[in-house]
Coordinates of C-alpha atoms and ligand atoms in Angstrom, one line a residue:
M1290 CA 101.1 137.7 90.2
R1291 CA 102.4 134.3 89.1
G1292 CA 104.7 132.3 91.4
R1293 CA 108.4 132.1 91.3
F1294 CA 110.0 129.5 89.1
I1295 CA 113.5 128.4 90.2
A1296 CA 115.7 125.6 89.0
I1297 CA 118.8 124.1 90.7
E1298 CA 121.4 122.3 88.6
G1299 CA 124.6 120.5 89.4
L1300 CA 126.6 117.3 89.3
D1301 CA 125.5 114.2 91.1
R1302 CA 126.1 114.6 94.9
S1303 CA 126.5 118.4 94.6
G1304 CA 123.9 118.8 97.4
K1305 CA 121.0 119.8 95.1
S1306 CA 118.3 117.8 96.8
T1307 CA 119.1 119.1 100.3
Q1308 CA 119.3 122.6 99.0
C1309 CA 116.0 122.3 97.0
D1310 CA 114.3 121.2 100.3
R1311 CA 115.7 124.2 102.1
L1312 CA 114.7 126.6 99.3
V1313 CA 111.2 125.3 99.3
A1314 CA 111.0 126.0 103.1
H1315 CA 112.5 129.4 102.6
L1316 CA 110.2 130.4 99.8
T1317 CA 107.1 129.2 101.7
E1318 CA 108.1 131.3 104.6
T1319 CA 109.2 134.5 102.8
T1320 CA 106.6 134.7 100.1
G1321 CA 103.7 133.3 102.2
N1322 CA 102.7 131.2 99.1
K1323 CA 102.7 127.4 98.6
T1324 CA 105.9 126.1 97.1
H1325 CA 106.2 122.9 95.2
L1326 CA 109.2 120.8 94.4
F1327 CA 109.5 118.9 91.1
K1328 CA 112.4 116.6 90.7
F1329 CA 113.7 115.5 87.3
P1330 CA 113.8 112.7 86.4
D1331 CA 110.4 112.2 88.0
R1332 CA 110.7 108.5 88.6
S1333 CA 107.1 108.1 89.6
T1334 CA 105.6 108.2 86.1
P1335 CA 105.6 105.3 83.6
M1336 CA 108.4 107.0 81.7
G1337 CA 110.2 107.8 84.9
Q1338 CA 110.1 104.1 85.9
I1339 CA 112.0 103.2 82.7
I1340 CA 114.5 106.0 83.4
N1341 CA 114.9 104.6 86.9
Q1342 CA 115.6 101.1 85.5
Y1343 CA 118.1 102.5 83.1
L1344 CA 119.9 104.4 85.9
T1345 CA 119.9 101.7 88.5
S1346 CA 119.9 98.3 86.8
G1347 CA 121.7 99.0 83.6
V1348 CA 118.7 98.4 81.3
A1349 CA 120.0 98.8 77.7
L1350 CA 118.7 101.8 75.8
S1351 CA 120.4 103.8 73.1
D1352 CA 121.8 107.2 74.1
Q1353 CA 119.2 108.8 71.9
A1354 CA 116.3 106.9 73.3
I1355 CA 117.1 107.6 76.9
H1356 CA 117.6 111.3 76.0
L1357 CA 114.2 111.5 74.6
L1358 CA 112.7 109.8 77.6
F1359 CA 114.3 112.3 80.0
S1360 CA 112.9 115.2 77.9
A1361 CA 109.4 113.5 77.6
N1362 CA 109.5 113.2 81.4
R1363 CA 109.7 117.0 81.6
W1364 CA 107.0 117.5 79.1
E1365 CA 104.6 115.2 80.9
R1366 CA 104.8 117.3 84.1
I1367 CA 104.9 120.8 82.5
E1368 CA 101.2 121.6 82.4
D1369 CA 101.0 120.9 86.2
I1370 CA 103.9 123.2 86.8
K1371 CA 102.4 126.0 84.7
A1372 CA 99.1 125.7 86.4
L1373 CA 100.7 126.1 89.8
L1374 CA 102.7 129.1 88.7
E1375 CA 99.6 130.7 87.2
K1376 CA 97.8 130.3 90.6
G1377 CA 100.6 132.3 92.2
E1378 CA 102.3 129.3 93.8
N1379 CA 106.1 128.8 93.6
V1380 CA 107.9 125.9 91.9
V1381 CA 111.4 124.7 92.6
L1382 CA 113.0 122.2 90.1
D1383 CA 115.7 119.7 91.1
R1384 CA 117.3 119.5 87.7
Y1385 CA 115.7 120.6 84.4
Y1386 CA 116.7 120.9 80.7
I1387 CA 120.3 122.0 81.3
S1388 CA 121.0 118.6 83.0
G1389 CA 119.2 117.0 80.1
I1390 CA 121.5 118.6 77.5
V1391 CA 124.8 118.4 79.2
Y1392 CA 124.6 114.8 80.4
T1393 CA 123.8 113.6 76.9
Q1394 CA 126.3 115.9 75.2
A1395 CA 128.9 114.4 77.6
K1396 CA 128.4 111.1 75.8
G1397 CA 129.4 112.7 72.5
L1398 CA 126.1 113.7 70.9
E1399 CA 125.7 117.1 69.3
R1400 CA 124.6 120.1 71.4
Q1401 CA 121.8 121.0 68.9
W1402 CA 120.4 117.5 68.8
C1403 CA 120.4 117.4 72.6
T1404 CA 118.6 120.7 72.8
N1405 CA 115.8 120.1 70.3
P1406 CA 113.4 118.1 72.3
D1407 CA 113.3 120.6 75.1
L1408 CA 112.7 123.7 72.9
G1409 CA 109.6 125.5 74.1
L1410 CA 109.7 124.5 77.7
P1411 CA 109.2 127.5 80.1
V1412 CA 112.4 129.1 81.2
P1413 CA 112.9 129.5 85.0
D1414 CA 113.2 133.0 86.5
I1415 CA 116.6 131.9 87.7
T1416 CA 118.7 128.7 87.4
L1417 CA 121.3 128.2 90.1
F1418 CA 124.3 126.0 89.3
L1419 CA 125.8 124.4 92.4
T1420 CA 129.5 123.9 91.9
V1421 CA 131.5 121.2 93.5
S1422 CA 134.5 119.3 92.0
P1423 CA 133.8 115.8 90.8
E1424 CA 136.5 114.6 93.2
V1425 CA 134.7 116.2 96.3
A1426 CA 131.3 114.9 95.1
S1427 CA 132.7 111.4 94.8
Q1428 CA 133.6 111.3 98.5
R1429 CA 130.0 111.8 99.4
G1430 CA 127.7 109.1 100.7
A1431 CA 126.5 106.3 98.3
Y1432 CA 128.5 107.6 95.3
G1433 CA 128.8 105.2 92.5
E1434 CA 125.5 103.5 92.9
E1435 CA 124.0 105.0 89.7
R1436 CA 125.0 104.8 86.1
Y1437 CA 126.5 108.2 85.7
E1438 CA 128.4 108.4 89.0
K1439 CA 131.9 107.9 87.6
I1440 CA 134.5 110.5 88.0
A1441 CA 135.7 110.5 84.3
F1442 CA 132.1 111.0 83.1
Q1443 CA 131.3 113.6 85.8
K1444 CA 134.3 115.6 84.7
R1445 CA 133.0 115.8 81.1
V1446 CA 129.6 116.8 82.4
A1447 CA 131.2 119.4 84.7
A1448 CA 133.1 121.1 81.9
L1449 CA 129.9 121.4 79.9
F1450 CA 127.9 122.7 82.9
H1451 CA 130.5 125.4 83.5
E1452 CA 130.5 126.5 79.9
V1453 CA 126.7 126.6 79.7
A1454 CA 126.3 128.2 83.2
Q1455 CA 128.2 131.3 82.1
R1456 CA 125.2 132.5 80.1
N1457 CA 122.3 130.6 81.6
C1458 CA 122.9 130.3 85.4
I1459 CA 124.0 132.0 88.6
T1460 CA 126.9 129.9 89.9
V1461 CA 126.9 129.1 93.6
D1462 CA 129.9 127.5 95.4
A1463 CA 128.5 124.4 96.9
S1464 CA 131.7 123.3 98.7
G1465 CA 130.8 125.1 102.0
T1466 CA 128.5 124.0 104.8
E1467 CA 124.9 123.3 104.1
E1468 CA 124.0 126.6 105.9
E1469 CA 126.5 128.6 103.9
V1470 CA 125.2 127.3 100.6
A1471 CA 121.6 127.8 101.6
N1472 CA 122.3 131.5 102.6
A1473 CA 124.0 132.1 99.2
I1474 CA 121.1 130.6 97.4
N1475 CA 118.5 132.6 99.3
Q1476 CA 120.4 135.8 98.5
C1477 CA 120.4 135.0 94.8
V1478 CA 116.7 134.2 94.8
E1479 CA 115.8 137.5 96.5
T1480 CA 117.2 139.6 93.6
V1481 CA 115.1 137.8 91.0
Q1482 CA 112.6 139.9 88.9
I1483 CA 109.4 138.0 88.1
G1484 CA 108.1 138.8 84.7
E1485 CA 104.4 138.1 84.0
A1486 CA 104.9 135.7 81.0
L1487 CA 107.2 132.8 81.0
D1488 CA 109.8 132.8 78.2
K1489 CA 110.0 129.7 76.0
F1490 CA 113.3 127.9 75.9
S1491 CA 115.0 128.6 72.6
G1492 CA 118.5 127.3 73.2
L1493 CA 121.5 127.7 75.5
Ligands
FDM262 N1 120.0 113.1 84.0 C1 119.0 113.8 84.6 C2 120.1 113.1 82.7 O1 121.0 112.4 82.2 N2 119.3 113.7 81.9 C3 118.2 114.5 82.4 O2 117.4 115.1 81.6 C4 118.1 114.5 83.8 C5 116.9 115.3 84.4 O3 120.1 111.4 85.6 F1 123.0 111.4 86.8 C6 120.9 112.3 84.9 C7 121.6 113.1 86.0 C8 121.8 112.1 87.0 C9 120.7 111.0 86.9 O4 119.4 112.3 88.4 C10 119.7 111.0 88.0 P1 119.3 112.5 90.0 O5 119.1 114.0 90.1 O6 120.6 112.1 90.6 O7 118.1 111.7 90.5
MG263 MG1 122.2 111.4 91.3

């Protein structure tokens, strides 16, 4: 049987990375199979390095160009992800195409335009959306260091995330303790049915 394919989405400083690490450990233990974490953007690739410069040092790129780079950065890792799933290993994603779409749409670009480059990517078995208010997130360590970590922008992203999550995600309250959030995530993940074939993303 193929591995489990789980994505975690949320605002900046919603605790995604911590929870992804915990979920990897949990899946390794409970399924007995290797579990891999992929983080998007993957800043280690050549495209990821341009993305990193854009996020951290204000390199100028048009909204369209950076959007396509974020999407290309997913496509450049997808064959590796599929191969692991087919071997029966699990894959956890720290952000995926929903982040890609809502962060760019929050800048004022059209939903359909934002969606197009990601059409055809494999759909996760479950996408968890960690909710935390932009105000609470902004109190967390090192907030404001990166380009999008501004409350007004995060509020626009949050509104889009909430709308999209209704049909595409399981929402998890991420304002509790690390332990409480991890338990809620583990419960959601246990109920997931794993189909043999991966669906192809056809829109939100
Ligand atoms: N981000 C992330 C996007 O704007 N588009 C994308 O496709 C992805 C994957 O990049 F503000 C934004 C979200 C965030 C920033 O992500 C860096 P991390 O997860 O904070 O490293
Ligand atoms: Mg961030």
